[in-house]
Amino acid sequence: MLTLIKKPTAEVLSNAAELLRQGQPVAIPTETVYGLAASAYDIDACRRVFEIKGRPQDNPLIVHISDLNMLYGFTKEVPPLALTLAERFWSGPLTMIFKRKDIIPAGVCGGLDTVAVRMPDCDPVRQLIRLCGFPLAAPSANLSGSPSPTTARHVYDDLNGKIPLIIDGGECRAGVESTVICFTGEKGVRILRPGAVTAEMLGEYAEVEWDENVFKQPEKDARVISPGMKYKHYSPKAEIIIVKAQSVQALAEYLNARRGEGVYAVLYGDEEGIDLPRIDYGVTPTERAHNLFAALRKTDELGARTAYVRCPETDGIGAAVYNRLLRAAAFRVVEL
Ligand code: TXA
Ligand code: MG
């Protein structure tokens, strides 16, 4: 199959809507990462998405809507707190979990009786959803296990020949996937996956708790609320090792002692005195979120065998970066 990469003109969006109506998956840009979309009401089309990505059947998809009223068509209860959060954070990188109506096939949600929903902050995609008239189920548009795609080129590298169309919306703004939350009561939410809507931001509207598996490896065979937590994720071919250092000097000493063929350092960019070939991923927490997945993909392009990554801050959006890095590193962390 020929895979076209097209800018989101009116004609391209109309063609994309037609493909989606026919059950063909289409890659879409969003403000977080690129998604691989299919009608959330069409189990056959969604099965194709699982197949193309090589995604485990029990890992549920996120359903994307263009307008709030769409939500009532396929969820059973919308708690008042959800409406407060929707008003504040939609459109935007916040995914909320609701009880599912049967119009969303169980297979779309990994067999769960819930559905995860978000409204992307990306005009062409919301236009596309309106053209379709149905919500779009869309996991990240990478092969399962590899770093999420933040450019149309990343999607092409993973899915060339497997899908007819990639809508090119440029580089994704946030660079990490949406924050995923579930409700724990009238006032409470639990963060299942951190993202650009941070715990601090949610804390202004709700009591916030963290799921225990956000920063640690779930026990083998554990029942997790969000099945995505238990899978190997975001992994380039290189062995990724996170380095937590008290000072740049300590970091430099540790890294310089490990120079060797195929050994790279993934750094903020302002460190001096480090003699390894380096990939810089950003001096501020927002830049690091924006560049993280491209940096992980870069280790593969360079043929890295091992990449030591300077540990990001772990508050604010840094929590999202650290959560993804831990999985890319298979939880290998060196503390100096
Ligand atoms: O920013 C994003 O959320 C991107 C873009 C494309 O919108 N999508 C994305 O999808 O990251 P994906 O499939 O890569 O990640 C979905 C995550 C998984 O960790 C999954 O376990 C969780 O959301 N999830 C989905 N439905 C769920 C549900 N009903 N209950 C609990 N967790 C759910
Ligand atoms: Mg993903």
mmCIF file of C-alpha atoms and ligand atoms in Angstrom:
data_model
loop_
_atom_site.group_PDB
_atom_site.id
_atom_site.type_symbol
_atom_site.label_atom_id
_atom_site.label_comp_id
_atom_site.label_asym_id
_atom_site.label_seq_id
_atom_site.Cartn_x
_atom_site.Cartn_y
_atom_site.Cartn_z
ATOM 1 C CA MET A 1 0.000 0.000 0.000
ATOM 2 C CA LEU A 2 1.240 3.469 -0.867
ATOM 3 C CA THR A 3 1.395 5.739 2.198
ATOM 4 C CA LEU A 4 0.792 9.416 1.397
ATOM 5 C CA ILE A 5 1.818 12.283 3.666
ATOM 6 C CA LYS A 6 -0.502 15.271 3.165
ATOM 7 C CA LYS A 7 -1.072 18.661 4.803
ATOM 8 C CA PRO A 8 -4.577 19.053 6.270
ATOM 9 C CA THR A 9 -6.302 20.961 3.453
ATOM 10 C CA ALA A 10 -10.105 20.786 3.146
ATOM 11 C CA GLU A 11 -9.722 18.238 0.352
ATOM 12 C CA VAL A 12 -7.361 16.033 2.345
ATOM 13 C CA LEU A 13 -9.639 16.100 5.397
ATOM 14 C CA SER A 14 -12.596 15.139 3.239
ATOM 15 C CA ASN A 15 -10.597 12.233 1.739
ATOM 16 C CA ALA A 16 -9.507 11.192 5.231
ATOM 17 C CA ALA A 17 -13.125 11.167 6.433
ATOM 18 C CA GLU A 18 -14.047 8.942 3.474
ATOM 19 C CA LEU A 19 -11.217 6.492 4.267
ATOM 20 C CA LEU A 20 -12.320 6.388 7.921
ATOM 21 C CA ARG A 21 -15.939 5.733 6.893
ATOM 22 C CA GLN A 22 -14.664 2.797 4.827
ATOM 23 C CA GLY A 23 -12.842 1.413 7.869
ATOM 24 C CA GLN A 24 -9.299 2.362 6.821
ATOM 25 C CA PRO A 25 -7.030 3.682 9.611
ATOM 26 C CA VAL A 26 -5.560 7.168 9.047
ATOM 27 C CA ALA A 27 -2.696 8.809 10.996
ATOM 28 C CA ILE A 28 -3.638 12.162 12.526
ATOM 29 C CA PRO A 29 -1.641 14.922 14.194
ATOM 30 C CA THR A 30 -2.602 16.103 17.685
ATOM 31 C CA GLU A 31 -1.027 18.543 20.137
ATOM 32 C CA THR A 32 0.537 15.606 22.062
ATOM 33 C CA VAL A 33 1.736 12.910 19.641
ATOM 34 C CA TYR A 34 0.451 11.540 16.311
ATOM 35 C CA GLY A 35 -2.437 9.080 16.551
ATOM 36 C CA LEU A 36 -3.578 6.177 14.378
ATOM 37 C CA ALA A 37 -7.319 6.769 14.027
ATOM 38 C CA ALA A 38 -10.351 4.620 13.257
ATOM 39 C CA SER A 39 -14.072 4.982 13.984
ATOM 40 C CA ALA A 40 -14.599 4.202 17.679
ATOM 41 C CA TYR A 41 -17.918 2.561 16.676
ATOM 42 C CA ASP A 42 -16.312 0.193 14.140
ATOM 43 C CA ILE A 43 -14.702 -2.833 15.772
ATOM 44 C CA ASP A 44 -13.250 -4.142 12.503
ATOM 45 C CA ALA A 45 -11.492 -0.849 11.797
ATOM 46 C CA CYS A 46 -10.198 -0.725 15.391
ATOM 47 C CA ARG A 47 -8.960 -4.318 15.117
ATOM 48 C CA ARG A 48 -6.949 -3.168 12.092
ATOM 49 C CA VAL A 49 -5.384 -0.472 14.275
ATOM 50 C CA PHE A 50 -4.336 -3.054 16.881
ATOM 51 C CA GLU A 51 -2.946 -5.260 14.139
ATOM 52 C CA ILE A 52 -0.993 -2.514 12.334
ATOM 53 C CA LYS A 53 0.645 -1.399 15.590
ATOM 54 C CA GLY A 54 1.193 -4.919 16.909
ATOM 55 C CA ARG A 55 -0.682 -3.783 20.020
ATOM 56 C CA PRO A 56 -1.815 -6.266 22.690
ATOM 57 C CA GLN A 57 -5.620 -6.738 22.529
ATOM 58 C CA ASP A 58 -6.132 -5.860 26.193
ATOM 59 C CA ASN A 59 -4.557 -2.381 25.875
ATOM 60 C CA PRO A 60 -7.545 -0.024 25.406
ATOM 61 C CA LEU A 61 -7.670 2.869 22.917
ATOM 62 C CA ILE A 62 -8.397 6.522 23.715
ATOM 63 C CA VAL A 63 -11.513 7.931 22.013
ATOM 64 C CA HIS A 64 -11.243 11.454 20.564
ATOM 65 C CA ILE A 65 -14.173 13.864 20.300
ATOM 66 C CA SER A 66 -14.636 17.244 18.601
ATOM 67 C CA ASP A 67 -17.398 18.670 20.809
ATOM 68 C CA LEU A 68 -18.609 18.066 24.335
ATOM 69 C CA ASN A 69 -22.084 16.879 23.272
ATOM 70 C CA MET A 70 -20.465 13.911 21.482
ATOM 71 C CA LEU A 71 -19.422 12.577 24.905
ATOM 72 C CA TYR A 72 -23.036 11.860 25.934
ATOM 73 C CA GLY A 73 -23.548 9.607 22.915
ATOM 74 C CA PHE A 74 -21.278 6.852 24.241
ATOM 75 C CA THR A 75 -20.744 7.351 28.001
ATOM 76 C CA LYS A 76 -23.152 6.403 30.790
ATOM 77 C CA GLU A 77 -22.367 8.876 33.547
ATOM 78 C CA VAL A 78 -20.592 12.195 33.314
ATOM 79 C CA PRO A 79 -19.728 13.314 36.860
ATOM 80 C CA PRO A 80 -19.898 17.074 37.619
ATOM 81 C CA LEU A 81 -16.136 17.100 38.280
ATOM 82 C CA ALA A 82 -15.569 15.840 34.714
ATOM 83 C CA LEU A 83 -17.506 18.813 33.373
ATOM 84 C CA THR A 84 -15.456 21.207 35.496
ATOM 85 C CA LEU A 85 -12.235 19.664 34.191
ATOM 86 C CA ALA A 86 -13.545 19.595 30.606
ATOM 87 C CA GLU A 87 -14.386 23.265 30.821
ATOM 88 C CA ARG A 88 -10.908 24.105 32.068
ATOM 89 C CA PHE A 89 -8.714 21.646 30.110
ATOM 90 C CA TRP A 90 -10.570 20.715 26.891
ATOM 91 C CA SER A 91 -9.647 21.005 24.168
ATOM 92 C CA GLY A 92 -6.291 19.823 25.474
ATOM 93 C CA PRO A 93 -4.066 16.964 26.646
ATOM 94 C CA LEU A 94 -6.348 15.519 29.344
ATOM 95 C CA THR A 95 -7.936 12.065 28.991
ATOM 96 C CA MET A 96 -10.763 11.126 31.383
ATOM 97 C CA ILE A 97 -12.220 7.683 31.979
ATOM 98 C CA PHE A 98 -15.993 7.138 31.944
ATOM 99 C CA LYS A 99 -18.453 4.229 31.994
ATOM 100 C CA ARG A 100 -18.969 3.034 28.431
ATOM 101 C CA LYS A 101 -22.245 2.554 26.504
ATOM 102 C CA ASP A 102 -22.407 -0.504 24.231
ATOM 103 C CA ILE A 103 -22.180 1.626 21.085
ATOM 104 C CA ILE A 104 -18.418 1.533 21.773
ATOM 105 C CA PRO A 105 -17.501 -2.125 21.247
ATOM 106 C CA ALA A 106 -15.761 -3.733 24.245
ATOM 107 C CA GLY A 107 -12.834 -4.686 22.003
ATOM 108 C CA VAL A 108 -12.003 -0.992 21.471
ATOM 109 C CA CYS A 109 -11.531 -0.669 25.250
ATOM 110 C CA GLY A 110 -9.538 -3.836 25.829
ATOM 111 C CA GLY A 111 -12.641 -5.566 27.187
ATOM 112 C CA LEU A 112 -13.126 -3.008 30.005
ATOM 113 C CA ASP A 113 -16.535 -1.494 30.794
ATOM 114 C CA THR A 114 -14.967 1.986 30.701
ATOM 115 C CA VAL A 115 -13.826 4.291 27.912
ATOM 116 C CA ALA A 116 -11.022 6.880 27.942
ATOM 117 C CA VAL A 117 -11.949 10.157 26.212
ATOM 118 C CA ARG A 118 -10.200 13.331 25.184
ATOM 119 C CA MET A 119 -10.779 16.361 22.954
ATOM 120 C CA PRO A 120 -7.549 17.157 21.107
ATOM 121 C CA ASP A 121 -6.375 20.764 20.846
ATOM 122 C CA CYS A 122 -5.785 20.497 17.115
ATOM 123 C CA ASP A 123 -8.211 22.243 14.738
ATOM 124 C CA PRO A 124 -7.770 19.982 11.688
ATOM 125 C CA VAL A 125 -8.482 16.873 13.769
ATOM 126 C CA ARG A 126 -11.578 18.321 15.400
ATOM 127 C CA GLN A 127 -12.742 19.314 11.892
ATOM 128 C CA LEU A 128 -12.083 15.775 10.711
ATOM 129 C CA ILE A 129 -14.124 14.307 13.586
ATOM 130 C CA ARG A 130 -17.002 16.669 12.715
ATOM 131 C CA LEU A 131 -16.821 15.584 9.066
ATOM 132 C CA CYS A 132 -16.939 11.948 10.134
ATOM 133 C CA GLY A 133 -19.771 12.423 12.616
ATOM 134 C CA PHE A 134 -18.333 9.680 14.846
ATOM 135 C CA PRO A 135 -15.590 9.776 17.505
ATOM 136 C CA LEU A 136 -12.125 8.520 16.560
ATOM 137 C CA ALA A 137 -10.338 5.865 18.579
ATOM 138 C CA ALA A 138 -6.622 6.583 18.283
ATOM 139 C CA PRO A 139 -3.591 5.157 20.044
ATOM 140 C CA SER A 140 -0.213 6.741 19.330
ATOM 141 C CA ALA A 141 0.787 6.084 15.704
ATOM 142 C CA ASN A 142 3.992 4.144 16.433
ATOM 143 C CA LEU A 143 4.688 0.433 16.312
ATOM 144 C CA SER A 144 3.816 -0.936 19.735
ATOM 145 C CA GLY A 145 6.823 -0.602 22.035
ATOM 146 C CA SER A 146 8.734 2.011 20.032
ATOM 147 C CA PRO A 147 8.964 5.739 20.916
ATOM 148 C CA SER A 148 5.779 7.707 20.170
ATOM 149 C CA PRO A 149 5.784 9.764 16.952
ATOM 150 C CA THR A 150 5.909 13.558 17.187
ATOM 151 C CA THR A 151 6.334 14.231 13.441
ATOM 152 C CA ALA A 152 4.710 12.829 10.287
ATOM 153 C CA ARG A 153 8.143 11.437 9.370
ATOM 154 C CA HIS A 154 8.262 9.374 12.598
ATOM 155 C CA VAL A 155 4.878 7.870 11.671
ATOM 156 C CA TYR A 156 6.134 7.138 8.162
ATOM 157 C CA ASP A 157 9.262 5.433 9.531
ATOM 158 C CA ASP A 158 7.074 3.052 11.570
ATOM 159 C CA LEU A 159 3.986 2.545 9.392
ATOM 160 C CA ASN A 160 5.043 3.099 5.770
ATOM 161 C CA GLY A 161 3.126 0.678 3.530
ATOM 162 C CA LYS A 162 0.607 -0.220 6.236
ATOM 163 C CA ILE A 163 -1.757 2.784 6.074
ATOM 164 C CA PRO A 164 -3.017 4.915 3.165
ATOM 165 C CA LEU A 165 -2.642 8.397 4.665
ATOM 166 C CA ILE A 166 -0.688 10.420 7.225
ATOM 167 C CA ILE A 167 -2.096 13.907 7.845
ATOM 168 C CA ASP A 168 0.919 16.146 8.421
ATOM 169 C CA GLY A 169 0.221 18.784 11.068
ATOM 170 C CA GLY A 170 3.896 19.554 11.700
ATOM 171 C CA GLU A 171 5.728 18.897 14.981
ATOM 172 C CA CYS A 172 3.479 18.094 17.937
ATOM 173 C CA ARG A 173 3.494 20.928 20.466
ATOM 174 C CA ALA A 174 3.550 19.017 23.763
ATOM 175 C CA GLY A 175 5.560 15.996 22.640
ATOM 176 C CA VAL A 176 4.311 13.608 25.350
ATOM 177 C CA GLU A 177 0.937 11.855 25.396
ATOM 178 C CA SER A 178 -2.058 13.187 27.296
ATOM 179 C CA THR A 179 -2.530 12.958 31.049
ATOM 180 C CA VAL A 180 -4.846 10.011 31.807
ATOM 181 C CA ILE A 181 -7.071 10.209 34.905
ATOM 182 C CA CYS A 182 -9.927 8.276 36.445
ATOM 183 C CA PHE A 183 -12.373 9.531 39.076
ATOM 184 C CA THR A 184 -12.070 8.292 42.647
ATOM 185 C CA GLY A 185 -15.108 10.068 44.078
ATOM 186 C CA GLU A 186 -16.978 13.355 43.800
ATOM 187 C CA LYS A 187 -13.877 15.426 44.365
ATOM 188 C CA GLY A 188 -11.001 13.102 43.563
ATOM 189 C CA VAL A 189 -8.980 11.979 40.565
ATOM 190 C CA ARG A 190 -6.161 9.480 40.183
ATOM 191 C CA ILE A 191 -3.383 10.051 37.671
ATOM 192 C CA LEU A 192 -2.775 6.887 35.653
ATOM 193 C CA ARG A 193 -0.374 8.526 33.211
ATOM 194 C CA PRO A 194 1.166 11.992 33.687
ATOM 195 C CA GLY A 195 1.162 14.469 30.790
ATOM 196 C CA ALA A 196 1.101 18.172 29.985
ATOM 197 C CA VAL A 197 -1.929 18.760 32.224
ATOM 198 C CA THR A 198 0.097 18.400 35.405
ATOM 199 C CA ALA A 199 -0.828 17.203 38.912
ATOM 200 C CA GLU A 200 -0.321 20.784 40.074
ATOM 201 C CA MET A 201 -2.861 22.053 37.495
ATOM 202 C CA LEU A 202 -5.424 19.355 38.361
ATOM 203 C CA GLY A 203 -4.888 20.121 42.044
ATOM 204 C CA GLU A 204 -6.634 23.454 41.646
ATOM 205 C CA TYR A 205 -9.898 21.638 40.890
ATOM 206 C CA ALA A 206 -9.658 18.205 42.507
ATOM 207 C CA GLU A 207 -7.972 16.088 45.137
ATOM 208 C CA VAL A 208 -5.228 14.361 43.222
ATOM 209 C CA GLU A 209 -3.623 11.002 43.904
ATOM 210 C CA TRP A 210 -1.054 9.121 41.872
ATOM 211 C CA ASP A 211 -1.509 5.558 40.785
ATOM 212 C CA GLU A 212 1.190 3.445 42.419
ATOM 213 C CA ASN A 213 2.482 2.230 39.047
ATOM 214 C CA VAL A 214 3.292 5.613 37.511
ATOM 215 C CA PHE A 215 6.915 5.622 38.673
ATOM 216 C CA LYS A 216 7.502 1.951 39.305
ATOM 217 C CA GLN A 217 7.327 -1.292 37.432
ATOM 218 C CA PRO A 218 4.022 -3.122 38.016
ATOM 219 C CA GLU A 219 4.498 -6.523 39.668
ATOM 220 C CA LYS A 220 4.422 -9.348 37.166
ATOM 221 C CA ASP A 221 0.794 -10.402 36.477
ATOM 222 C CA ALA A 222 -0.517 -7.505 38.588
ATOM 223 C CA ARG A 223 -3.990 -6.217 37.734
ATOM 224 C CA VAL A 224 -3.434 -2.609 36.751
ATOM 225 C CA ILE A 225 -6.170 -0.021 36.180
ATOM 226 C CA SER A 226 -4.599 1.173 32.950
ATOM 227 C CA PRO A 227 -3.343 -1.807 30.955
ATOM 228 C CA GLY A 228 -0.810 0.338 29.054
ATOM 229 C CA MET A 229 1.229 0.495 32.271
ATOM 230 C CA LYS A 230 2.390 -3.064 32.142
ATOM 231 C CA TYR A 231 3.860 -3.143 28.658
ATOM 232 C CA LYS A 232 7.383 -2.371 27.521
ATOM 233 C CA HIS A 233 7.233 1.076 26.035
ATOM 234 C CA TYR A 234 8.975 3.794 24.119
ATOM 235 C CA SER A 235 12.084 1.653 23.654
ATOM 236 C CA PRO A 236 14.678 2.365 21.031
ATOM 237 C CA LYS A 237 17.146 -0.404 20.186
ATOM 238 C CA ALA A 238 19.839 1.149 22.362
ATOM 239 C CA GLU A 239 19.998 0.259 26.030
ATOM 240 C CA ILE A 240 18.749 3.356 27.840
ATOM 241 C CA ILE A 241 20.093 4.125 31.316
ATOM 242 C CA ILE A 242 18.847 7.063 33.391
ATOM 243 C CA VAL A 243 21.516 8.862 35.413
ATOM 244 C CA LYS A 244 20.507 10.861 38.477
ATOM 245 C CA ALA A 245 23.434 13.055 39.489
ATOM 246 C CA GLN A 246 23.829 15.568 42.310
ATOM 247 C CA SER A 247 25.953 17.854 40.120
ATOM 248 C CA VAL A 248 27.074 18.250 36.520
ATOM 249 C CA GLN A 249 30.611 17.492 37.695
ATOM 250 C CA ALA A 250 29.535 14.126 39.119
ATOM 251 C CA LEU A 251 27.600 13.439 35.915
ATOM 252 C CA ALA A 252 30.638 14.306 33.762
ATOM 253 C CA GLU A 253 32.962 12.071 35.786
ATOM 254 C CA TYR A 254 30.567 9.135 35.568
ATOM 255 C CA LEU A 255 29.902 9.545 31.847
ATOM 256 C CA ASN A 256 33.493 10.261 30.773
ATOM 257 C CA ALA A 257 34.561 6.999 32.408
ATOM 258 C CA ARG A 258 32.105 5.164 30.145
ATOM 259 C CA ARG A 259 33.209 6.486 26.763
ATOM 260 C CA GLY A 260 33.223 3.805 24.084
ATOM 261 C CA GLU A 261 31.958 2.826 20.704
ATOM 262 C CA GLY A 262 28.222 3.367 20.366
ATOM 263 C CA VAL A 263 27.936 5.052 23.764
ATOM 264 C CA TYR A 264 25.960 8.305 23.754
ATOM 265 C CA ALA A 265 24.797 10.828 26.320
ATOM 266 C CA VAL A 266 21.330 12.385 26.186
ATOM 267 C CA LEU A 267 21.681 15.687 28.019
ATOM 268 C CA TYR A 268 19.830 18.925 28.676
ATOM 269 C CA GLY A 269 22.222 20.893 26.443
ATOM 270 C CA ASP A 270 23.896 23.337 28.813
ATOM 271 C CA GLU A 271 26.319 20.877 30.484
ATOM 272 C CA GLU A 272 30.027 21.392 30.031
ATOM 273 C CA GLY A 273 32.907 18.948 30.368
ATOM 274 C CA ILE A 274 31.172 15.843 28.993
ATOM 275 C CA ASP A 275 33.280 14.149 26.319
ATOM 276 C CA LEU A 276 30.742 11.641 24.911
ATOM 277 C CA PRO A 277 28.887 12.191 21.644
ATOM 278 C CA ARG A 278 25.667 13.787 22.763
ATOM 279 C CA ILE A 279 22.042 14.327 21.882
ATOM 280 C CA ASP A 280 20.537 17.354 23.627
ATOM 281 C CA TYR A 281 16.887 17.151 24.612
ATOM 282 C CA GLY A 282 16.253 20.542 26.156
ATOM 283 C CA VAL A 283 17.259 22.927 28.913
ATOM 284 C CA THR A 284 13.715 23.558 30.218
ATOM 285 C CA PRO A 285 11.176 20.905 31.322
ATOM 286 C CA THR A 286 8.824 21.909 28.472
ATOM 287 C CA GLU A 287 11.583 21.554 25.881
ATOM 288 C CA ARG A 288 12.503 18.146 27.268
ATOM 289 C CA ALA A 289 8.884 16.978 26.901
ATOM 290 C CA HIS A 290 8.780 18.367 23.371
ATOM 291 C CA ASN A 291 12.025 16.636 22.308
ATOM 292 C CA LEU A 292 12.077 13.421 24.342
ATOM 293 C CA PHE A 293 10.731 10.971 21.758
ATOM 294 C CA ALA A 294 12.713 12.504 18.884
ATOM 295 C CA ALA A 295 15.859 12.127 21.041
ATOM 296 C CA LEU A 296 15.064 8.463 21.727
ATOM 297 C CA ARG A 297 14.513 7.860 18.003
ATOM 298 C CA LYS A 298 17.784 9.666 17.288
ATOM 299 C CA THR A 299 19.715 7.078 19.328
ATOM 300 C CA ASP A 300 18.566 4.495 16.781
ATOM 301 C CA GLU A 301 19.439 6.686 13.791
ATOM 302 C CA LEU A 302 22.951 7.050 15.187
ATOM 303 C CA GLY A 303 23.210 3.327 15.852
ATOM 304 C CA ALA A 304 23.745 3.830 19.579
ATOM 305 C CA ARG A 305 24.399 0.723 21.660
ATOM 306 C CA THR A 306 23.969 2.460 25.008
ATOM 307 C CA ALA A 307 22.547 5.889 25.800
ATOM 308 C CA TYR A 308 22.882 7.458 29.240
ATOM 309 C CA VAL A 309 20.101 9.977 29.798
ATOM 310 C CA ARG A 310 20.383 12.774 32.344
ATOM 311 C CA CYS A 311 17.418 12.422 34.688
ATOM 312 C CA PRO A 312 14.777 15.134 34.175
ATOM 313 C CA GLU A 313 13.047 17.013 36.974
ATOM 314 C CA THR A 314 10.117 14.984 38.242
ATOM 315 C CA ASP A 315 7.576 17.682 39.074
ATOM 316 C CA GLY A 316 5.255 19.536 36.660
ATOM 317 C CA ILE A 317 5.539 18.228 33.105
ATOM 318 C CA GLY A 318 8.835 16.617 34.185
ATOM 319 C CA ALA A 319 6.717 13.841 35.734
ATOM 320 C CA ALA A 320 5.518 12.897 32.232
ATOM 321 C CA VAL A 321 9.055 12.883 30.851
ATOM 322 C CA TYR A 322 10.334 10.784 33.764
ATOM 323 C CA ASN A 323 7.417 8.328 33.473
ATOM 324 C CA ARG A 324 8.179 7.717 29.745
ATOM 325 C CA LEU A 325 11.936 7.542 30.303
ATOM 326 C CA LEU A 326 11.591 4.963 33.082
ATOM 327 C CA ARG A 327 9.779 2.675 30.652
ATOM 328 C CA ALA A 328 12.214 3.353 27.800
ATOM 329 C CA ALA A 329 15.006 2.448 30.244
ATOM 330 C CA ALA A 330 13.177 -0.633 31.541
ATOM 331 C CA PHE A 331 13.457 1.079 34.959
ATOM 332 C CA ARG A 332 17.289 1.158 34.925
ATOM 333 C CA VAL A 333 18.335 4.164 37.026
ATOM 334 C CA VAL A 334 21.839 4.930 38.288
ATOM 335 C CA GLU A 335 22.020 7.265 41.290
ATOM 336 C CA LEU A 336 25.322 9.089 41.829
HETATM 337 O O1 TXA B 1 -2.069 12.031 23.806
HETATM 338 C C1 TXA B 1 -2.601 10.917 23.686
HETATM 339 O O2 TXA B 1 -3.318 10.438 24.569
HETATM 340 C C2 TXA B 1 -2.336 10.152 22.381
HETATM 341 C C3 TXA B 1 -2.944 10.942 21.216
HETATM 342 C C4 TXA B 1 -2.908 10.182 19.930
HETATM 343 O O3 TXA B 1 -4.232 11.346 21.554
HETATM 344 N N1 TXA B 1 -2.840 8.829 22.455
HETATM 345 C C5 TXA B 1 -2.249 7.866 23.211
HETATM 346 O O4 TXA B 1 -2.823 6.618 23.118
HETATM 347 O O5 TXA B 1 -1.293 8.072 23.914
HETATM 348 P P1 TXA B 1 -2.114 5.280 23.599
HETATM 349 O O6 TXA B 1 -2.982 4.196 23.097
HETATM 350 O O7 TXA B 1 -0.720 5.259 23.173
HETATM 351 O O8 TXA B 1 -2.246 5.290 25.156
HETATM 352 C C6 TXA B 1 -3.493 5.080 25.763
HETATM 353 C C7 TXA B 1 -3.317 4.921 27.252
HETATM 354 C C8 TXA B 1 -2.826 3.539 27.609
HETATM 355 O O9 TXA B 1 -1.887 3.634 28.663
HETATM 356 C C9 TXA B 1 -4.101 2.841 28.051
HETATM 357 O O10 TXA B 1 -3.854 1.809 28.960
HETATM 358 C C10 TXA B 1 -4.884 3.980 28.687
HETATM 359 O O11 TXA B 1 -4.579 5.103 27.897
HETATM 360 N N2 TXA B 1 -6.329 3.740 28.616
HETATM 361 C C11 TXA B 1 -7.117 3.794 27.525
HETATM 362 N N3 TXA B 1 -8.388 3.462 27.832
HETATM 363 C C12 TXA B 1 -8.414 3.195 29.152
HETATM 364 C C13 TXA B 1 -9.432 2.788 30.070
HETATM 365 N N4 TXA B 1 -10.689 2.577 29.679
HETATM 366 N N5 TXA B 1 -9.071 2.591 31.361
HETATM 367 C C14 TXA B 1 -7.793 2.801 31.756
HETATM 368 N N6 TXA B 1 -6.794 3.182 30.950
HETATM 369 C C15 TXA B 1 -7.085 3.373 29.663
HETATM 370 MG MG MG B 2 1.242 4.726 22.918
#
